Amino acid sequence: SSNKMKEKQFFLNIKKQLPPNTFIQKIENKFNSGFTDVIIINKKLPLFIELKSPTKGNKFKVELSQISTHLRIQANNYVSFFLVRHPSTSLLYLFEGGSVCKFCASHDLCTFILSTEAEGFLVRGSLTECLASANQKIRTLLQK
């Protein structure tokens, strides 16, 4: 589907922009386990990131398997993320996965609106800003 293509493009685009000495691993998801699309390490701690590239409008779909994965990561005192590319502006939005998925689960929703007002919103901007925010979030969590 065109959405799969879009997400592959999004992945390659991100890979190209990563700072040197950044580890990125795409998780090949043959069995739709709901595990995040990529793991990125650029400041010592692994970032579990689900990539979303909506084709039009400002909504993206969250699969039930993804909800369960993000909630399990959160239940184990870690944090995961959704990195979403805005279809018309190409700006990146970073959300905390656990908050997004809690919201979806409690509202019986699988469609999430891309907005700075949305549940779990962390930052909007460049890839560098999003990664910095994700790393900061994890560091804060681990210091608790």
mmCIF file with all atom_site columns, C-alpha atoms in Angstrom:
data_model
loop_
_atom_site.group_PDB
_atom_site.id
_atom_site.type_symbol
_atom_site.label_atom_id
_atom_site.label_alt_id
_atom_site.label_comp_id
_atom_site.label_asym_id
_atom_site.label_entity_id
_atom_site.label_seq_id
_atom_site.pdbx_PDB_ins_code
_atom_site.Cartn_x
_atom_site.Cartn_y
_atom_site.Cartn_z
_atom_site.occupancy
_atom_site.B_iso_or_equiv
_atom_site.pdbx_formal_charge
_atom_site.auth_seq_id
_atom_site.auth_comp_id
_atom_site.auth_asym_id
_atom_site.auth_atom_id
_atom_site.pdbx_PDB_model_num
ATOM 1   C CA . SER A 1 1   ? 0.000   0.000   0.000  1.00 0.00 ? 1   SER A CA 1
ATOM 2   C CA . SER A 1 2   ? 1.071   3.586   -0.496 1.00 0.00 ? 2   SER A CA 1
ATOM 3   C CA . ASN A 1 3   ? 1.190   4.032   3.256  1.00 0.00 ? 3   ASN A CA 1
ATOM 4   C CA . LYS A 1 4   ? 3.846   1.309   3.578  1.00 0.00 ? 4   LYS A CA 1
ATOM 5   C CA . MET A 1 5   ? 5.866   3.118   0.893  1.00 0.00 ? 5   MET A CA 1
ATOM 6   C CA . LYS A 1 6   ? 5.422   6.390   2.745  1.00 0.00 ? 6   LYS A CA 1
ATOM 7   C CA . GLU A 1 7   ? 6.717   4.872   5.962  1.00 0.00 ? 7   GLU A CA 1
ATOM 8   C CA . LYS A 1 8   ? 9.705   3.296   4.217  1.00 0.00 ? 8   LYS A CA 1
ATOM 9   C CA . GLN A 1 9   ? 10.538  6.701   2.699  1.00 0.00 ? 9   GLN A CA 1
ATOM 10  C CA . PHE A 1 10  ? 10.124  8.310   6.111  1.00 0.00 ? 10  PHE A CA 1
ATOM 11  C CA . PHE A 1 11  ? 12.518  5.764   7.636  1.00 0.00 ? 11  PHE A CA 1
ATOM 12  C CA . LEU A 1 12  ? 15.156  6.330   4.922  1.00 0.00 ? 12  LEU A CA 1
ATOM 13  C CA . ASN A 1 13  ? 14.750  10.064  5.292  1.00 0.00 ? 13  ASN A CA 1
ATOM 14  C CA . ILE A 1 14  ? 15.340  9.854   9.052  1.00 0.00 ? 14  ILE A CA 1
ATOM 15  C CA . LYS A 1 15  ? 18.271  7.503   8.628  1.00 0.00 ? 15  LYS A CA 1
ATOM 16  C CA . LYS A 1 16  ? 19.917  10.009  6.296  1.00 0.00 ? 16  LYS A CA 1
ATOM 17  C CA . GLN A 1 17  ? 19.518  12.870  8.780  1.00 0.00 ? 17  GLN A CA 1
ATOM 18  C CA . LEU A 1 18  ? 20.849  11.101  11.855 1.00 0.00 ? 18  LEU A CA 1
ATOM 19  C CA . PRO A 1 19  ? 23.974  12.506  13.485 1.00 0.00 ? 19  PRO A CA 1
ATOM 20  C CA . PRO A 1 20  ? 27.199  10.494  13.065 1.00 0.00 ? 20  PRO A CA 1
ATOM 21  C CA . ASN A 1 21  ? 27.709  7.598   15.502 1.00 0.00 ? 21  ASN A CA 1
ATOM 22  C CA . THR A 1 22  ? 24.003  7.014   15.852 1.00 0.00 ? 22  THR A CA 1
ATOM 23  C CA . PHE A 1 23  ? 22.773  3.452   15.993 1.00 0.00 ? 23  PHE A CA 1
ATOM 24  C CA . ILE A 1 24  ? 19.507  2.824   14.181 1.00 0.00 ? 24  ILE A CA 1
ATOM 25  C CA . GLN A 1 25  ? 17.886  -0.553  13.775 1.00 0.00 ? 25  GLN A CA 1
ATOM 26  C CA . LYS A 1 26  ? 14.701  -1.081  11.832 1.00 0.00 ? 26  LYS A CA 1
ATOM 27  C CA . ILE A 1 27  ? 12.598  -3.818  13.376 1.00 0.00 ? 27  ILE A CA 1
ATOM 28  C CA . GLU A 1 28  ? 11.299  -6.032  10.606 1.00 0.00 ? 28  GLU A CA 1
ATOM 29  C CA . ASN A 1 29  ? 7.802   -6.741  11.670 1.00 0.00 ? 29  ASN A CA 1
ATOM 30  C CA . LYS A 1 30  ? 6.754   -9.846  9.752  1.00 0.00 ? 30  LYS A CA 1
ATOM 31  C CA . PHE A 1 31  ? 4.248   -11.017 12.330 1.00 0.00 ? 31  PHE A CA 1
ATOM 32  C CA . ASN A 1 32  ? 2.768   -7.630  13.179 1.00 0.00 ? 32  ASN A CA 1
ATOM 33  C CA . SER A 1 33  ? 3.764   -8.024  16.807 1.00 0.00 ? 33  SER A CA 1
ATOM 34  C CA . GLY A 1 34  ? 3.143   -4.331  17.344 1.00 0.00 ? 34  GLY A CA 1
ATOM 35  C CA . PHE A 1 35  ? 6.757   -3.722  18.308 1.00 0.00 ? 35  PHE A CA 1
ATOM 36  C CA . THR A 1 36  ? 8.082   -0.264  17.464 1.00 0.00 ? 36  THR A CA 1
ATOM 37  C CA . ASP A 1 37  ? 9.455   0.341   13.953 1.00 0.00 ? 37  ASP A CA 1
ATOM 38  C CA . VAL A 1 38  ? 12.925  1.402   15.016 1.00 0.00 ? 38  VAL A CA 1
ATOM 39  C CA . ILE A 1 39  ? 15.378  1.553   17.857 1.00 0.00 ? 39  ILE A CA 1
ATOM 40  C CA . ILE A 1 40  ? 17.716  4.539   17.823 1.00 0.00 ? 40  ILE A CA 1
ATOM 41  C CA . ILE A 1 41  ? 20.650  5.055   20.174 1.00 0.00 ? 41  ILE A CA 1
ATOM 42  C CA . ASN A 1 42  ? 22.518  8.338   19.986 1.00 0.00 ? 42  ASN A CA 1
ATOM 43  C CA . LYS A 1 43  ? 22.923  9.307   23.633 1.00 0.00 ? 43  LYS A CA 1
ATOM 44  C CA . LYS A 1 44  ? 23.598  5.939   25.279 1.00 0.00 ? 44  LYS A CA 1
ATOM 45  C CA . LEU A 1 45  ? 19.942  5.036   25.869 1.00 0.00 ? 45  LEU A CA 1
ATOM 46  C CA . PRO A 1 46  ? 17.745  3.153   23.403 1.00 0.00 ? 46  PRO A CA 1
ATOM 47  C CA . LEU A 1 47  ? 14.788  5.035   21.969 1.00 0.00 ? 47  LEU A CA 1
ATOM 48  C CA . PHE A 1 48  ? 11.890  2.805   20.931 1.00 0.00 ? 48  PHE A CA 1
ATOM 49  C CA . ILE A 1 49  ? 10.142  4.719   18.181 1.00 0.00 ? 49  ILE A CA 1
ATOM 50  C CA . GLU A 1 50  ? 7.036   4.059   16.132 1.00 0.00 ? 50  GLU A CA 1
ATOM 51  C CA . LEU A 1 51  ? 7.174   5.972   12.842 1.00 0.00 ? 51  LEU A CA 1
ATOM 52  C CA . LYS A 1 52  ? 3.968   7.350   11.383 1.00 0.00 ? 52  LYS A CA 1
ATOM 53  C CA . SER A 1 53  ? 3.640   9.182   8.114  1.00 0.00 ? 53  SER A CA 1
ATOM 54  C CA . PRO A 1 54  ? -0.012  10.091  7.540  1.00 0.00 ? 54  PRO A CA 1
ATOM 55  C CA . THR A 1 55  ? -0.774  10.624  3.867  1.00 0.00 ? 55  THR A CA 1
ATOM 56  C CA . LYS A 1 56  ? -3.452  13.250  4.271  1.00 0.00 ? 56  LYS A CA 1
ATOM 57  C CA . GLY A 1 57  ? -5.293  15.038  7.020  1.00 0.00 ? 57  GLY A CA 1
ATOM 58  C CA . ASN A 1 58  ? -3.794  15.196  10.485 1.00 0.00 ? 58  ASN A CA 1
ATOM 59  C CA . LYS A 1 59  ? -4.749  11.780  11.817 1.00 0.00 ? 59  LYS A CA 1
ATOM 60  C CA . PHE A 1 60  ? -2.805  8.575   12.190 1.00 0.00 ? 60  PHE A CA 1
ATOM 61  C CA . LYS A 1 61  ? -3.896  5.087   13.041 1.00 0.00 ? 61  LYS A CA 1
ATOM 62  C CA . VAL A 1 62  ? -2.682  3.243   16.116 1.00 0.00 ? 62  VAL A CA 1
ATOM 63  C CA . GLU A 1 63  ? -3.010  -0.539  15.869 1.00 0.00 ? 63  GLU A CA 1
ATOM 64  C CA . LEU A 1 64  ? -4.235  -2.514  18.890 1.00 0.00 ? 64  LEU A CA 1
ATOM 65  C CA . SER A 1 65  ? -0.974  -4.482  18.868 1.00 0.00 ? 65  SER A CA 1
ATOM 66  C CA . GLN A 1 66  ? 0.943   -1.184  19.045 1.00 0.00 ? 66  GLN A CA 1
ATOM 67  C CA . ILE A 1 67  ? -1.188  -0.006  21.957 1.00 0.00 ? 67  ILE A CA 1
ATOM 68  C CA . SER A 1 68  ? -0.382  -3.166  23.875 1.00 0.00 ? 68  SER A CA 1
ATOM 69  C CA . THR A 1 69  ? 3.375   -2.884  23.143 1.00 0.00 ? 69  THR A CA 1
ATOM 70  C CA . HIS A 1 70  ? 3.644   0.772   24.216 1.00 0.00 ? 70  HIS A CA 1
ATOM 71  C CA . LEU A 1 71  ? 1.642   0.095   27.374 1.00 0.00 ? 71  LEU A CA 1
ATOM 72  C CA . ARG A 1 72  ? 3.868   -2.872  28.224 1.00 0.00 ? 72  ARG A CA 1
ATOM 73  C CA . ILE A 1 73  ? 6.986   -0.759  27.762 1.00 0.00 ? 73  ILE A CA 1
ATOM 74  C CA . GLN A 1 74  ? 5.451   1.864   30.061 1.00 0.00 ? 74  GLN A CA 1
ATOM 75  C CA . ALA A 1 75  ? 4.459   -0.783  32.629 1.00 0.00 ? 75  ALA A CA 1
ATOM 76  C CA . ASN A 1 76  ? 8.133   -1.788  32.731 1.00 0.00 ? 76  ASN A CA 1
ATOM 77  C CA . ASN A 1 77  ? 9.144   1.748   33.713 1.00 0.00 ? 77  ASN A CA 1
ATOM 78  C CA . TYR A 1 78  ? 10.521  2.690   30.347 1.00 0.00 ? 78  TYR A CA 1
ATOM 79  C CA . VAL A 1 79  ? 9.273   4.989   27.639 1.00 0.00 ? 79  VAL A CA 1
ATOM 80  C CA . SER A 1 80  ? 8.522   4.684   23.941 1.00 0.00 ? 80  SER A CA 1
ATOM 81  C CA . PHE A 1 81  ? 7.598   7.241   21.312 1.00 0.00 ? 81  PHE A CA 1
ATOM 82  C CA . PHE A 1 82  ? 5.598   8.004   18.213 1.00 0.00 ? 82  PHE A CA 1
ATOM 83  C CA . LEU A 1 83  ? 7.453   10.125  15.682 1.00 0.00 ? 83  LEU A CA 1
ATOM 84  C CA . VAL A 1 84  ? 4.946   11.506  13.216 1.00 0.00 ? 84  VAL A CA 1
ATOM 85  C CA . ARG A 1 85  ? 5.584   13.441  10.037 1.00 0.00 ? 85  ARG A CA 1
ATOM 86  C CA . HIS A 1 86  ? 3.002   16.113  9.290  1.00 0.00 ? 86  HIS A CA 1
ATOM 87  C CA . PRO A 1 87  ? 1.666   15.440  5.772  1.00 0.00 ? 87  PRO A CA 1
ATOM 88  C CA . SER A 1 88  ? 1.637   19.047  4.549  1.00 0.00 ? 88  SER A CA 1
ATOM 89  C CA . THR A 1 89  ? 4.392   20.781  6.523  1.00 0.00 ? 89  THR A CA 1
ATOM 90  C CA . SER A 1 90  ? 6.766   17.798  6.923  1.00 0.00 ? 90  SER A CA 1
ATOM 91  C CA . LEU A 1 91  ? 7.443   18.952  10.475 1.00 0.00 ? 91  LEU A CA 1
ATOM 92  C CA . LEU A 1 92  ? 8.052   16.140  12.922 1.00 0.00 ? 92  LEU A CA 1
ATOM 93  C CA . TYR A 1 93  ? 5.895   15.667  15.998 1.00 0.00 ? 93  TYR A CA 1
ATOM 94  C CA . LEU A 1 94  ? 7.098   13.580  18.926 1.00 0.00 ? 94  LEU A CA 1
ATOM 95  C CA . PHE A 1 95  ? 4.654   11.939  21.323 1.00 0.00 ? 95  PHE A CA 1
ATOM 96  C CA . GLU A 1 96  ? 5.169   9.751   24.329 1.00 0.00 ? 96  GLU A CA 1
ATOM 97  C CA . GLY A 1 97  ? 3.926   6.293   23.322 1.00 0.00 ? 97  GLY A CA 1
ATOM 98  C CA . GLY A 1 98  ? 2.459   5.310   26.686 1.00 0.00 ? 98  GLY A CA 1
ATOM 99  C CA . SER A 1 99  ? 0.320   8.473   26.920 1.00 0.00 ? 99  SER A CA 1
ATOM 100 C CA . VAL A 1 100 ? -0.916  8.144   23.336 1.00 0.00 ? 100 VAL A CA 1
ATOM 101 C CA . CYS A 1 101 ? -1.816  4.496   23.868 1.00 0.00 ? 101 CYS A CA 1
ATOM 102 C CA . LYS A 1 102 ? -3.456  5.013   27.267 1.00 0.00 ? 102 LYS A CA 1
ATOM 103 C CA . PHE A 1 103 ? -5.598  7.691   25.671 1.00 0.00 ? 103 PHE A CA 1
ATOM 104 C CA . CYS A 1 104 ? -6.516  5.464   22.709 1.00 0.00 ? 104 CYS A CA 1
ATOM 105 C CA . ALA A 1 105 ? -7.275  2.505   24.949 1.00 0.00 ? 105 ALA A CA 1
ATOM 106 C CA . SER A 1 106 ? -9.494  4.492   27.316 1.00 0.00 ? 106 SER A CA 1
ATOM 107 C CA . HIS A 1 107 ? -11.412 6.154   24.479 1.00 0.00 ? 107 HIS A CA 1
ATOM 108 C CA . ASP A 1 108 ? -11.773 3.036   22.318 1.00 0.00 ? 108 ASP A CA 1
ATOM 109 C CA . LEU A 1 109 ? -10.052 5.004   19.592 1.00 0.00 ? 109 LEU A CA 1
ATOM 110 C CA . CYS A 1 110 ? -7.476  3.870   17.140 1.00 0.00 ? 110 CYS A CA 1
ATOM 111 C CA . THR A 1 111 ? -7.204  7.166   15.335 1.00 0.00 ? 111 THR A CA 1
ATOM 112 C CA . PHE A 1 112 ? -5.058  9.815   16.899 1.00 0.00 ? 112 PHE A CA 1
ATOM 113 C CA . ILE A 1 113 ? -5.069  13.478  15.920 1.00 0.00 ? 113 ILE A CA 1
ATOM 114 C CA . LEU A 1 114 ? -1.768  15.114  15.130 1.00 0.00 ? 114 LEU A CA 1
ATOM 115 C CA . SER A 1 115 ? -1.744  18.239  17.235 1.00 0.00 ? 115 SER A CA 1
ATOM 116 C CA . THR A 1 116 ? 0.395   20.027  19.794 1.00 0.00 ? 116 THR A CA 1
ATOM 117 C CA . GLU A 1 117 ? -2.663  19.837  22.091 1.00 0.00 ? 117 GLU A CA 1
ATOM 118 C CA . ALA A 1 118 ? -2.885  16.059  21.849 1.00 0.00 ? 118 ALA A CA 1
ATOM 119 C CA . GLU A 1 119 ? -2.244  13.666  24.696 1.00 0.00 ? 119 GLU A CA 1
ATOM 120 C CA . GLY A 1 120 ? 1.465   12.848  25.142 1.00 0.00 ? 120 GLY A CA 1
ATOM 121 C CA . PHE A 1 121 ? 2.737   15.662  22.884 1.00 0.00 ? 121 PHE A CA 1
ATOM 122 C CA . LEU A 1 122 ? 6.402   16.421  23.573 1.00 0.00 ? 122 LEU A CA 1
ATOM 123 C CA . VAL A 1 123 ? 7.842   18.536  20.778 1.00 0.00 ? 123 VAL A CA 1
ATOM 124 C CA . ARG A 1 124 ? 7.363   19.644  17.187 1.00 0.00 ? 124 ARG A CA 1
ATOM 125 C CA . GLY A 1 125 ? 10.335  20.419  14.981 1.00 0.00 ? 125 GLY A CA 1
ATOM 126 C CA . SER A 1 126 ? 13.399  18.873  13.419 1.00 0.00 ? 126 SER A CA 1
ATOM 127 C CA . LEU A 1 127 ? 14.672  15.339  13.899 1.00 0.00 ? 127 LEU A CA 1
ATOM 128 C CA . THR A 1 128 ? 17.480  16.700  16.091 1.00 0.00 ? 128 THR A CA 1
ATOM 129 C CA . GLU A 1 129 ? 14.977  18.428  18.381 1.00 0.00 ? 129 GLU A CA 1
ATOM 130 C CA . CYS A 1 130 ? 12.788  15.323  18.562 1.00 0.00 ? 130 CYS A CA 1
ATOM 131 C CA . LEU A 1 131 ? 15.707  13.041  19.449 1.00 0.00 ? 131 LEU A CA 1
ATOM 132 C CA . ALA A 1 132 ? 16.946  15.507  22.069 1.00 0.00 ? 132 ALA A CA 1
ATOM 133 C CA . SER A 1 133 ? 13.489  15.616  23.627 1.00 0.00 ? 133 SER A CA 1
ATOM 134 C CA . ALA A 1 134 ? 13.186  11.800  23.622 1.00 0.00 ? 134 ALA A CA 1
ATOM 135 C CA . ASN A 1 135 ? 16.591  11.398  25.247 1.00 0.00 ? 135 ASN A CA 1
ATOM 136 C CA . GLN A 1 136 ? 15.732  14.043  27.834 1.00 0.00 ? 136 GLN A CA 1
ATOM 137 C CA . LYS A 1 137 ? 12.457  12.276  28.643 1.00 0.00 ? 137 LYS A CA 1
ATOM 138 C CA . ILE A 1 138 ? 14.272  8.985   29.248 1.00 0.00 ? 138 ILE A CA 1
ATOM 139 C CA . ARG A 1 139 ? 17.015  10.584  31.345 1.00 0.00 ? 139 ARG A CA 1
ATOM 140 C CA . THR A 1 140 ? 14.398  12.283  33.541 1.00 0.00 ? 140 THR A CA 1
ATOM 141 C CA . LEU A 1 141 ? 12.541  9.009   33.939 1.00 0.00 ? 141 LEU A CA 1
ATOM 142 C CA . LEU A 1 142 ? 15.678  7.090   34.919 1.00 0.00 ? 142 LEU A CA 1
ATOM 143 C CA . GLN A 1 143 ? 16.675  9.712   37.515 1.00 0.00 ? 143 GLN A CA 1
ATOM 144 C CA . LYS A 1 144 ? 13.396  9.209   39.406 1.00 0.00 ? 144 LYS A CA 1
#
